Amino acid sequence: ATMLLITIDGPAGAGKTTVSKLLAEKLGYRYLDTGALYRAVAVAAQFAGVSAEDDQRLDQLCANLRIHMAADRLFLDGEDVTERLRSPEITMLASAVSARPVVRSALFGIQREIGRSAGVVAEGRDMGTVVFPEADVKFFLDASVRQRAQRRFGQYSDKGQSLAVIEKDIRRRDENDSQRDIAPLKPAADALTIDSSSMTAGQVVDLMMSHVLPLL
Ligand code: C5P
């Protein structure tokens, strides 16, 4: 069977992770979570006390980065840091370090390497535009800010963040991600945009499958 490279880009909270995992599972493909890589750099920066403005030390940090992704776990220098990746501080720091060219170019190679294996669903902000411009199918998954905040609130209500705070964080991240000079968040010219505001994850996956199946 043909093994495709499928990209799913979009803003925070649009449901990319859920949908990407489901799609990869359906197709028997590998799932590549590139947000986790930026989050890993943020964790490494926090461990080392390196600020997101310090390009020189970020460069050093990235040069020595040993990231290993296995199933649903992420290891940094052999240590399982999966539980740290989703905290609000790391989330904002990941957004900040991801605007630095030194970080993006360091992660570019890692992503390309993983993308070479056959059959991949790659999730992120610049998969279809920068990292995998040659992808076979490109999706841009969007949803209203309110809807995205509400979904996050549902996922993280145990962490004690209010809906208003989550919505503010999402707006700030949207702004960071789409205003930055390098690899800003935007749909690739040849991407199919899906607004998931009033769709379930299952419906989104079905719609995606209807575009993928004819290519298999
Ligand atoms: O998708 P996720 O929320 O885990 O991504 C964390 C952060 O990493 C995002 O806010 C974004 O700034 C950055 N990111 C990126 N490019 C990607 C994936 C994530 O800049 N391909």
PDB file of C-alpha atoms and ligand atoms in Angstrom:
ATOM      1  CA  ALA A   1       0.000   0.000   0.000  1.00  0.00           C
ATOM      2  CA  THR A   2       1.066   3.604  -0.516  1.00  0.00           C
ATOM      3  CA  MET A   3       2.496   5.156   2.633  1.00  0.00           C
ATOM      4  CA  LEU A   4       1.601   8.807   2.946  1.00  0.00           C
ATOM      5  CA  LEU A   5       3.024  11.771   4.788  1.00  0.00           C
ATOM      6  CA  ILE A   6       0.106  13.710   6.271  1.00  0.00           C
ATOM      7  CA  THR A   7       0.446  17.048   8.046  1.00  0.00           C
ATOM      8  CA  ILE A   8      -1.971  18.637  10.501  1.00  0.00           C
ATOM      9  CA  ASP A   9      -1.309  22.250  11.489  1.00  0.00           C
ATOM     10  CA  GLY A  10      -3.409  24.696  13.432  1.00  0.00           C
ATOM     11  CA  PRO A  11      -3.692  26.865  16.543  1.00  0.00           C
ATOM     12  CA  ALA A  12      -3.593  25.664  20.145  1.00  0.00           C
ATOM     13  CA  GLY A  13      -6.646  23.735  21.233  1.00  0.00           C
ATOM     14  CA  ALA A  14      -8.136  23.079  17.797  1.00  0.00           C
ATOM     15  CA  GLY A  15      -8.053  19.352  18.551  1.00  0.00           C
ATOM     16  CA  LYS A  16      -4.933  18.508  16.510  1.00  0.00           C
ATOM     17  CA  THR A  17      -3.554  16.007  19.012  1.00  0.00           C
ATOM     18  CA  THR A  18      -6.741  13.979  19.416  1.00  0.00           C
ATOM     19  CA  VAL A  19      -7.422  13.948  15.692  1.00  0.00           C
ATOM     20  CA  SER A  20      -3.809  13.228  14.671  1.00  0.00           C
ATOM     21  CA  LYS A  21      -3.594  10.260  17.017  1.00  0.00           C
ATOM     22  CA  LEU A  22      -6.916   8.856  15.800  1.00  0.00           C
ATOM     23  CA  LEU A  23      -5.969   9.311  12.164  1.00  0.00           C
ATOM     24  CA  ALA A  24      -2.550   7.703  12.677  1.00  0.00           C
ATOM     25  CA  GLU A  25      -4.180   4.806  14.488  1.00  0.00           C
ATOM     26  CA  LYS A  26      -6.749   4.273  11.731  1.00  0.00           C
ATOM     27  CA  LEU A  27      -4.049   4.203   9.075  1.00  0.00           C
ATOM     28  CA  GLY A  28      -1.479   2.299  11.130  1.00  0.00           C
ATOM     29  CA  TYR A  29       0.884   5.259  10.765  1.00  0.00           C
ATOM     30  CA  ARG A  30       3.367   6.838  13.106  1.00  0.00           C
ATOM     31  CA  TYR A  31       2.224   9.946  14.977  1.00  0.00           C
ATOM     32  CA  LEU A  32       4.718  12.804  15.273  1.00  0.00           C
ATOM     33  CA  ASP A  33       3.913  15.409  17.937  1.00  0.00           C
ATOM     34  CA  THR A  34       6.242  18.312  17.118  1.00  0.00           C
ATOM     35  CA  GLY A  35       4.764  20.534  19.847  1.00  0.00           C
ATOM     36  CA  ALA A  36       6.239  18.032  22.317  1.00  0.00           C
ATOM     37  CA  LEU A  37       9.700  18.755  20.858  1.00  0.00           C
ATOM     38  CA  TYR A  38       9.329  22.505  21.494  1.00  0.00           C
ATOM     39  CA  ARG A  39       7.990  21.705  24.952  1.00  0.00           C
ATOM     40  CA  ALA A  40      11.051  19.502  25.555  1.00  0.00           C
ATOM     41  CA  VAL A  41      13.348  22.395  24.656  1.00  0.00           C
ATOM     42  CA  ALA A  42      11.398  24.532  27.141  1.00  0.00           C
ATOM     43  CA  VAL A  43      11.891  21.924  29.874  1.00  0.00           C
ATOM     44  CA  ALA A  44      15.601  21.718  29.085  1.00  0.00           C
ATOM     45  CA  ALA A  45      15.848  25.525  29.200  1.00  0.00           C
ATOM     46  CA  GLN A  46      14.057  25.630  32.527  1.00  0.00           C
ATOM     47  CA  PHE A  47      16.322  22.900  33.977  1.00  0.00           C
ATOM     48  CA  ALA A  48      19.411  24.791  32.830  1.00  0.00           C
ATOM     49  CA  GLY A  49      18.091  28.222  33.820  1.00  0.00           C
ATOM     50  CA  VAL A  50      18.349  29.508  30.245  1.00  0.00           C
ATOM     51  CA  SER A  51      15.983  32.307  29.254  1.00  0.00           C
ATOM     52  CA  ALA A  52      14.095  32.370  25.948  1.00  0.00           C
ATOM     53  CA  GLU A  53      15.946  35.581  25.006  1.00  0.00           C
ATOM     54  CA  ASP A  54      19.425  34.130  25.382  1.00  0.00           C
ATOM     55  CA  ASP A  55      20.148  32.904  21.839  1.00  0.00           C
ATOM     56  CA  GLN A  56      23.712  31.941  22.601  1.00  0.00           C
ATOM     57  CA  ARG A  57      22.855  29.631  25.462  1.00  0.00           C
ATOM     58  CA  LEU A  58      19.752  28.333  23.648  1.00  0.00           C
ATOM     59  CA  ASP A  59      21.984  27.416  20.735  1.00  0.00           C
ATOM     60  CA  GLN A  60      24.309  25.528  23.088  1.00  0.00           C
ATOM     61  CA  LEU A  61      21.373  23.853  24.773  1.00  0.00           C
ATOM     62  CA  CYS A  62      19.936  22.680  21.449  1.00  0.00           C
ATOM     63  CA  ALA A  63      23.305  21.420  20.230  1.00  0.00           C
ATOM     64  CA  ASN A  64      23.474  19.099  23.241  1.00  0.00           C
ATOM     65  CA  LEU A  65      19.819  18.137  23.253  1.00  0.00           C
ATOM     66  CA  ARG A  66      19.166  14.414  23.476  1.00  0.00           C
ATOM     67  CA  ILE A  67      15.461  13.903  22.862  1.00  0.00           C
ATOM     68  CA  HIS A  68      13.994  10.458  22.535  1.00  0.00           C
ATOM     69  CA  MET A  69      10.302   9.855  21.786  1.00  0.00           C
ATOM     70  CA  ALA A  70       8.861   6.420  22.447  1.00  0.00           C
ATOM     71  CA  ALA A  71       5.137   5.650  22.294  1.00  0.00           C
ATOM     72  CA  ASP A  72       3.563   8.357  24.443  1.00  0.00           C
ATOM     73  CA  ARG A  73       6.669   9.216  26.479  1.00  0.00           C
ATOM     74  CA  LEU A  74       9.358  11.810  25.918  1.00  0.00           C
ATOM     75  CA  PHE A  75      12.860  11.417  27.312  1.00  0.00           C
ATOM     76  CA  LEU A  76      15.329  14.236  27.783  1.00  0.00           C
ATOM     77  CA  ASP A  77      18.901  12.985  28.357  1.00  0.00           C
ATOM     78  CA  GLY A  78      17.398   9.655  29.311  1.00  0.00           C
ATOM     79  CA  GLU A  79      14.993  11.124  31.840  1.00  0.00           C
ATOM     80  CA  ASP A  80      11.241  10.733  31.313  1.00  0.00           C
ATOM     81  CA  VAL A  81       9.908  14.332  31.361  1.00  0.00           C
ATOM     82  CA  THR A  82       6.471  13.558  29.886  1.00  0.00           C
ATOM     83  CA  GLU A  83       4.588  14.787  32.949  1.00  0.00           C
ATOM     84  CA  ARG A  84       6.306  18.167  32.858  1.00  0.00           C
ATOM     85  CA  LEU A  85       5.510  18.976  29.233  1.00  0.00           C
ATOM     86  CA  ARG A  86       1.928  20.218  29.702  1.00  0.00           C
ATOM     87  CA  SER A  87       2.229  22.579  32.653  1.00  0.00           C
ATOM     88  CA  PRO A  88       1.097  26.187  32.023  1.00  0.00           C
ATOM     89  CA  GLU A  89       4.655  27.533  32.562  1.00  0.00           C
ATOM     90  CA  ILE A  90       6.210  25.092  30.089  1.00  0.00           C
ATOM     91  CA  THR A  91       3.383  25.805  27.643  1.00  0.00           C
ATOM     92  CA  MET A  92       4.165  29.534  27.604  1.00  0.00           C
ATOM     93  CA  LEU A  93       7.945  28.951  27.604  1.00  0.00           C
ATOM     94  CA  ALA A  94       7.584  26.549  24.651  1.00  0.00           C
ATOM     95  CA  SER A  95       5.757  29.255  22.736  1.00  0.00           C
ATOM     96  CA  ALA A  96       8.565  31.715  23.554  1.00  0.00           C
ATOM     97  CA  VAL A  97      11.493  29.434  22.618  1.00  0.00           C
ATOM     98  CA  SER A  98       9.715  28.367  19.439  1.00  0.00           C
ATOM     99  CA  ALA A  99      10.067  31.918  18.111  1.00  0.00           C
ATOM    100  CA  ARG A 100      13.889  31.622  18.222  1.00  0.00           C
ATOM    101  CA  PRO A 101      15.526  30.644  14.928  1.00  0.00           C
ATOM    102  CA  VAL A 102      18.271  28.665  16.699  1.00  0.00           C
ATOM    103  CA  VAL A 103      15.644  26.429  18.261  1.00  0.00           C
ATOM    104  CA  ARG A 104      13.639  25.958  15.056  1.00  0.00           C
ATOM    105  CA  SER A 105      16.685  25.006  13.003  1.00  0.00           C
ATOM    106  CA  ALA A 106      17.868  22.561  15.674  1.00  0.00           C
ATOM    107  CA  LEU A 107      14.487  20.815  15.679  1.00  0.00           C
ATOM    108  CA  PHE A 108      14.127  20.912  11.888  1.00  0.00           C
ATOM    109  CA  GLY A 109      16.607  18.066  11.389  1.00  0.00           C
ATOM    110  CA  ILE A 110      15.039  15.904  14.092  1.00  0.00           C
ATOM    111  CA  GLN A 111      11.607  16.329  12.509  1.00  0.00           C
ATOM    112  CA  ARG A 112      12.827  15.614   8.980  1.00  0.00           C
ATOM    113  CA  GLU A 113      14.558  12.476  10.220  1.00  0.00           C
ATOM    114  CA  ILE A 114      11.343  11.139  11.778  1.00  0.00           C
ATOM    115  CA  GLY A 115       9.312  12.189   8.728  1.00  0.00           C
ATOM    116  CA  ARG A 116      11.435   9.939   6.534  1.00  0.00           C
ATOM    117  CA  SER A 117       9.903   6.790   7.967  1.00  0.00           C
ATOM    118  CA  ALA A 118       6.992   5.575   5.866  1.00  0.00           C
ATOM    119  CA  GLY A 119       3.485   6.498   6.939  1.00  0.00           C
ATOM    120  CA  VAL A 120       3.477   9.509   9.239  1.00  0.00           C
ATOM    121  CA  VAL A 121       0.892  11.926  10.626  1.00  0.00           C
ATOM    122  CA  ALA A 122       2.859  15.027  11.685  1.00  0.00           C
ATOM    123  CA  GLU A 123       1.196  17.574  13.947  1.00  0.00           C
ATOM    124  CA  GLY A 124       2.355  21.147  14.598  1.00  0.00           C
ATOM    125  CA  ARG A 125       2.294  24.738  13.361  1.00  0.00           C
ATOM    126  CA  ASP A 126       4.578  24.636  10.314  1.00  0.00           C
ATOM    127  CA  MET A 127       4.423  21.028   9.157  1.00  0.00           C
ATOM    128  CA  GLY A 128       2.804  21.750   5.789  1.00  0.00           C
ATOM    129  CA  THR A 129       4.532  25.093   5.218  1.00  0.00           C
ATOM    130  CA  VAL A 130       8.162  24.609   6.316  1.00  0.00           C
ATOM    131  CA  VAL A 131       9.132  21.179   7.596  1.00  0.00           C
ATOM    132  CA  PHE A 132       7.266  18.930   5.128  1.00  0.00           C
ATOM    133  CA  PRO A 133       6.314  21.102   2.139  1.00  0.00           C
ATOM    134  CA  GLU A 134       6.265  17.921   0.034  1.00  0.00           C
ATOM    135  CA  ALA A 135       3.608  16.219   2.232  1.00  0.00           C
ATOM    136  CA  ASP A 136       0.972  14.176   0.400  1.00  0.00           C
ATOM    137  CA  VAL A 137      -2.002  15.552   2.325  1.00  0.00           C
ATOM    138  CA  LYS A 138      -2.114  18.764   4.369  1.00  0.00           C
ATOM    139  CA  PHE A 139      -4.803  19.752   6.799  1.00  0.00           C
ATOM    140  CA  PHE A 140      -5.224  23.003   8.718  1.00  0.00           C
ATOM    141  CA  LEU A 141      -7.432  22.447  11.730  1.00  0.00           C
ATOM    142  CA  ASP A 142      -9.039  25.557  13.165  1.00  0.00           C
ATOM    143  CA  ALA A 143     -11.748  26.415  15.707  1.00  0.00           C
ATOM    144  CA  SER A 144     -13.047  29.533  17.430  1.00  0.00           C
ATOM    145  CA  VAL A 145     -11.037  30.835  20.410  1.00  0.00           C
ATOM    146  CA  ARG A 146     -14.007  30.282  22.722  1.00  0.00           C
ATOM    147  CA  GLN A 147     -14.432  26.683  21.575  1.00  0.00           C
ATOM    148  CA  ARG A 148     -10.717  25.972  21.942  1.00  0.00           C
ATOM    149  CA  ALA A 149     -10.622  27.483  25.435  1.00  0.00           C
ATOM    150  CA  GLN A 150     -13.628  25.431  26.443  1.00  0.00           C
ATOM    151  CA  ARG A 151     -11.993  22.205  25.282  1.00  0.00           C
ATOM    152  CA  ARG A 152      -8.802  22.975  27.193  1.00  0.00           C
ATOM    153  CA  PHE A 153     -10.867  23.857  30.241  1.00  0.00           C
ATOM    154  CA  GLY A 154     -12.506  20.441  30.032  1.00  0.00           C
ATOM    155  CA  GLN A 155      -9.102  18.729  29.805  1.00  0.00           C
ATOM    156  CA  TYR A 156      -7.331  20.706  32.490  1.00  0.00           C
ATOM    157  CA  SER A 157     -10.082  21.674  34.939  1.00  0.00           C
ATOM    158  CA  ASP A 158      -8.252  19.657  37.607  1.00  0.00           C
ATOM    159  CA  LYS A 159      -5.280  22.018  37.314  1.00  0.00           C
ATOM    160  CA  GLY A 160      -7.356  24.890  38.671  1.00  0.00           C
ATOM    161  CA  GLN A 161      -7.134  27.313  35.739  1.00  0.00           C
ATOM    162  CA  SER A 162     -10.241  29.366  35.007  1.00  0.00           C
ATOM    163  CA  LEU A 163     -11.819  29.520  31.568  1.00  0.00           C
ATOM    164  CA  ALA A 164     -10.921  33.219  31.336  1.00  0.00           C
ATOM    165  CA  VAL A 165      -7.231  32.562  32.077  1.00  0.00           C
ATOM    166  CA  ILE A 166      -7.110  29.699  29.566  1.00  0.00           C
ATOM    167  CA  GLU A 167      -8.743  31.886  26.922  1.00  0.00           C
ATOM    168  CA  LYS A 168      -6.230  34.657  27.572  1.00  0.00           C
ATOM    169  CA  ASP A 169      -3.317  32.206  27.299  1.00  0.00           C
ATOM    170  CA  ILE A 170      -4.682  30.856  24.028  1.00  0.00           C
ATOM    171  CA  ARG A 171      -5.016  34.355  22.562  1.00  0.00           C
ATOM    172  CA  ARG A 172      -1.460  35.154  23.629  1.00  0.00           C
ATOM    173  CA  ARG A 173      -0.113  31.945  22.118  1.00  0.00           C
ATOM    174  CA  ASP A 174      -2.073  32.497  18.896  1.00  0.00           C
ATOM    175  CA  GLU A 175      -0.509  35.919  18.680  1.00  0.00           C
ATOM    176  CA  ASN A 176       3.032  34.628  19.393  1.00  0.00           C
ATOM    177  CA  ASP A 177       2.652  31.770  16.939  1.00  0.00           C
ATOM    178  CA  SER A 178       1.133  33.715  14.048  1.00  0.00           C
ATOM    179  CA  GLN A 179       3.068  36.993  14.412  1.00  0.00           C
ATOM    180  CA  ARG A 180       6.578  35.580  14.618  1.00  0.00           C
ATOM    181  CA  ASP A 181       8.925  36.172  11.694  1.00  0.00           C
ATOM    182  CA  ILE A 182      10.050  32.601  11.318  1.00  0.00           C
ATOM    183  CA  ALA A 183       7.630  29.795  10.420  1.00  0.00           C
ATOM    184  CA  PRO A 184       4.511  31.657  11.513  1.00  0.00           C
ATOM    185  CA  LEU A 185       1.298  29.718  11.996  1.00  0.00           C
ATOM    186  CA  LYS A 186      -0.657  29.800   8.735  1.00  0.00           C
ATOM    187  CA  PRO A 187      -2.245  27.289   6.391  1.00  0.00           C
ATOM    188  CA  ALA A 188      -0.073  26.010   3.555  1.00  0.00           C
ATOM    189  CA  ALA A 189      -1.343  27.167   0.158  1.00  0.00           C
ATOM    190  CA  ASP A 190      -2.305  23.579  -0.651  1.00  0.00           C
ATOM    191  CA  ALA A 191      -3.818  22.741   2.760  1.00  0.00           C
ATOM    192  CA  LEU A 192      -7.446  21.869   3.338  1.00  0.00           C
ATOM    193  CA  THR A 193      -8.796  23.980   6.203  1.00  0.00           C
ATOM    194  CA  ILE A 194     -11.278  22.340   8.550  1.00  0.00           C
ATOM    195  CA  ASP A 195     -13.158  24.372  11.151  1.00  0.00           C
ATOM    196  CA  SER A 196     -13.813  21.947  13.974  1.00  0.00           C
ATOM    197  CA  SER A 197     -15.823  24.386  16.144  1.00  0.00           C
ATOM    198  CA  SER A 198     -19.017  22.385  15.831  1.00  0.00           C
ATOM    199  CA  MET A 199     -17.564  18.993  14.951  1.00  0.00           C
ATOM    200  CA  THR A 200     -16.641  16.024  17.114  1.00  0.00           C
ATOM    201  CA  ALA A 201     -13.153  14.530  16.787  1.00  0.00           C
ATOM    202  CA  GLY A 202     -14.733  11.515  15.092  1.00  0.00           C
ATOM    203  CA  GLN A 203     -16.400  13.690  12.494  1.00  0.00           C
ATOM    204  CA  VAL A 204     -13.140  15.492  11.764  1.00  0.00           C
ATOM    205  CA  VAL A 205     -11.295  12.188  11.341  1.00  0.00           C
ATOM    206  CA  ASP A 206     -14.011  10.875   9.009  1.00  0.00           C
ATOM    207  CA  LEU A 207     -13.732  14.001   6.894  1.00  0.00           C
ATOM    208  CA  MET A 208      -9.946  13.658   6.774  1.00  0.00           C
ATOM    209  CA  MET A 209     -10.227   9.979   5.865  1.00  0.00           C
ATOM    210  CA  SER A 210     -12.471  10.883   2.943  1.00  0.00           C
ATOM    211  CA  HIS A 211      -9.564  12.923   1.546  1.00  0.00           C
ATOM    212  CA  VAL A 212      -6.908  10.334   2.352  1.00  0.00           C
ATOM    213  CA  LEU A 213      -8.601   7.142   1.197  1.00  0.00           C
ATOM    214  CA  PRO A 214      -8.625   7.963  -2.544  1.00  0.00           C
ATOM    215  CA  LEU A 215      -4.813   8.309  -2.369  1.00  0.00           C
ATOM    216  CA  LEU A 216      -4.172   4.902  -0.839  1.00  0.00           C
TER     217      LEU A 216
HETATM  218  O1  C5P B   1       1.116  21.956  19.914  1.00  0.00           O
HETATM  219  P1  C5P B   1       1.629  22.391  21.242  1.00  0.00           P
HETATM  220  O2  C5P B   1       0.679  23.248  22.004  1.00  0.00           O
HETATM  221  O3  C5P B   1       2.109  21.241  22.084  1.00  0.00           O
HETATM  222  O4  C5P B   1       2.919  23.266  20.910  1.00  0.00           O
HETATM  223  C1  C5P B   1       3.618  23.961  21.919  1.00  0.00           C
HETATM  224  C2  C5P B   1       4.240  25.225  21.322  1.00  0.00           C
HETATM  225  O5  C5P B   1       5.264  24.853  20.410  1.00  0.00           O
HETATM  226  C3  C5P B   1       3.261  26.089  20.530  1.00  0.00           C
HETATM  227  O6  C5P B   1       2.745  27.153  21.276  1.00  0.00           O
HETATM  228  C4  C5P B   1       4.096  26.629  19.396  1.00  0.00           C
HETATM  229  O7  C5P B   1       4.604  27.886  19.745  1.00  0.00           O
HETATM  230  C5  C5P B   1       5.263  25.691  19.284  1.00  0.00           C
HETATM  231  N1  C5P B   1       5.255  24.890  18.078  1.00  0.00           N
HETATM  232  C6  C5P B   1       5.812  25.424  16.945  1.00  0.00           C
HETATM  233  N2  C5P B   1       5.904  24.680  15.812  1.00  0.00           N
HETATM  234  C7  C5P B   1       5.436  23.423  15.774  1.00  0.00           C
HETATM  235  C8  C5P B   1       4.834  22.857  16.916  1.00  0.00           C
HETATM  236  C9  C5P B   1       4.745  23.628  18.054  1.00  0.00           C
HETATM  237  O8  C5P B   1       6.226  26.580  16.950  1.00  0.00           O
HETATM  238  N3  C5P B   1       5.578  22.714  14.662  1.00  0.00           N
END
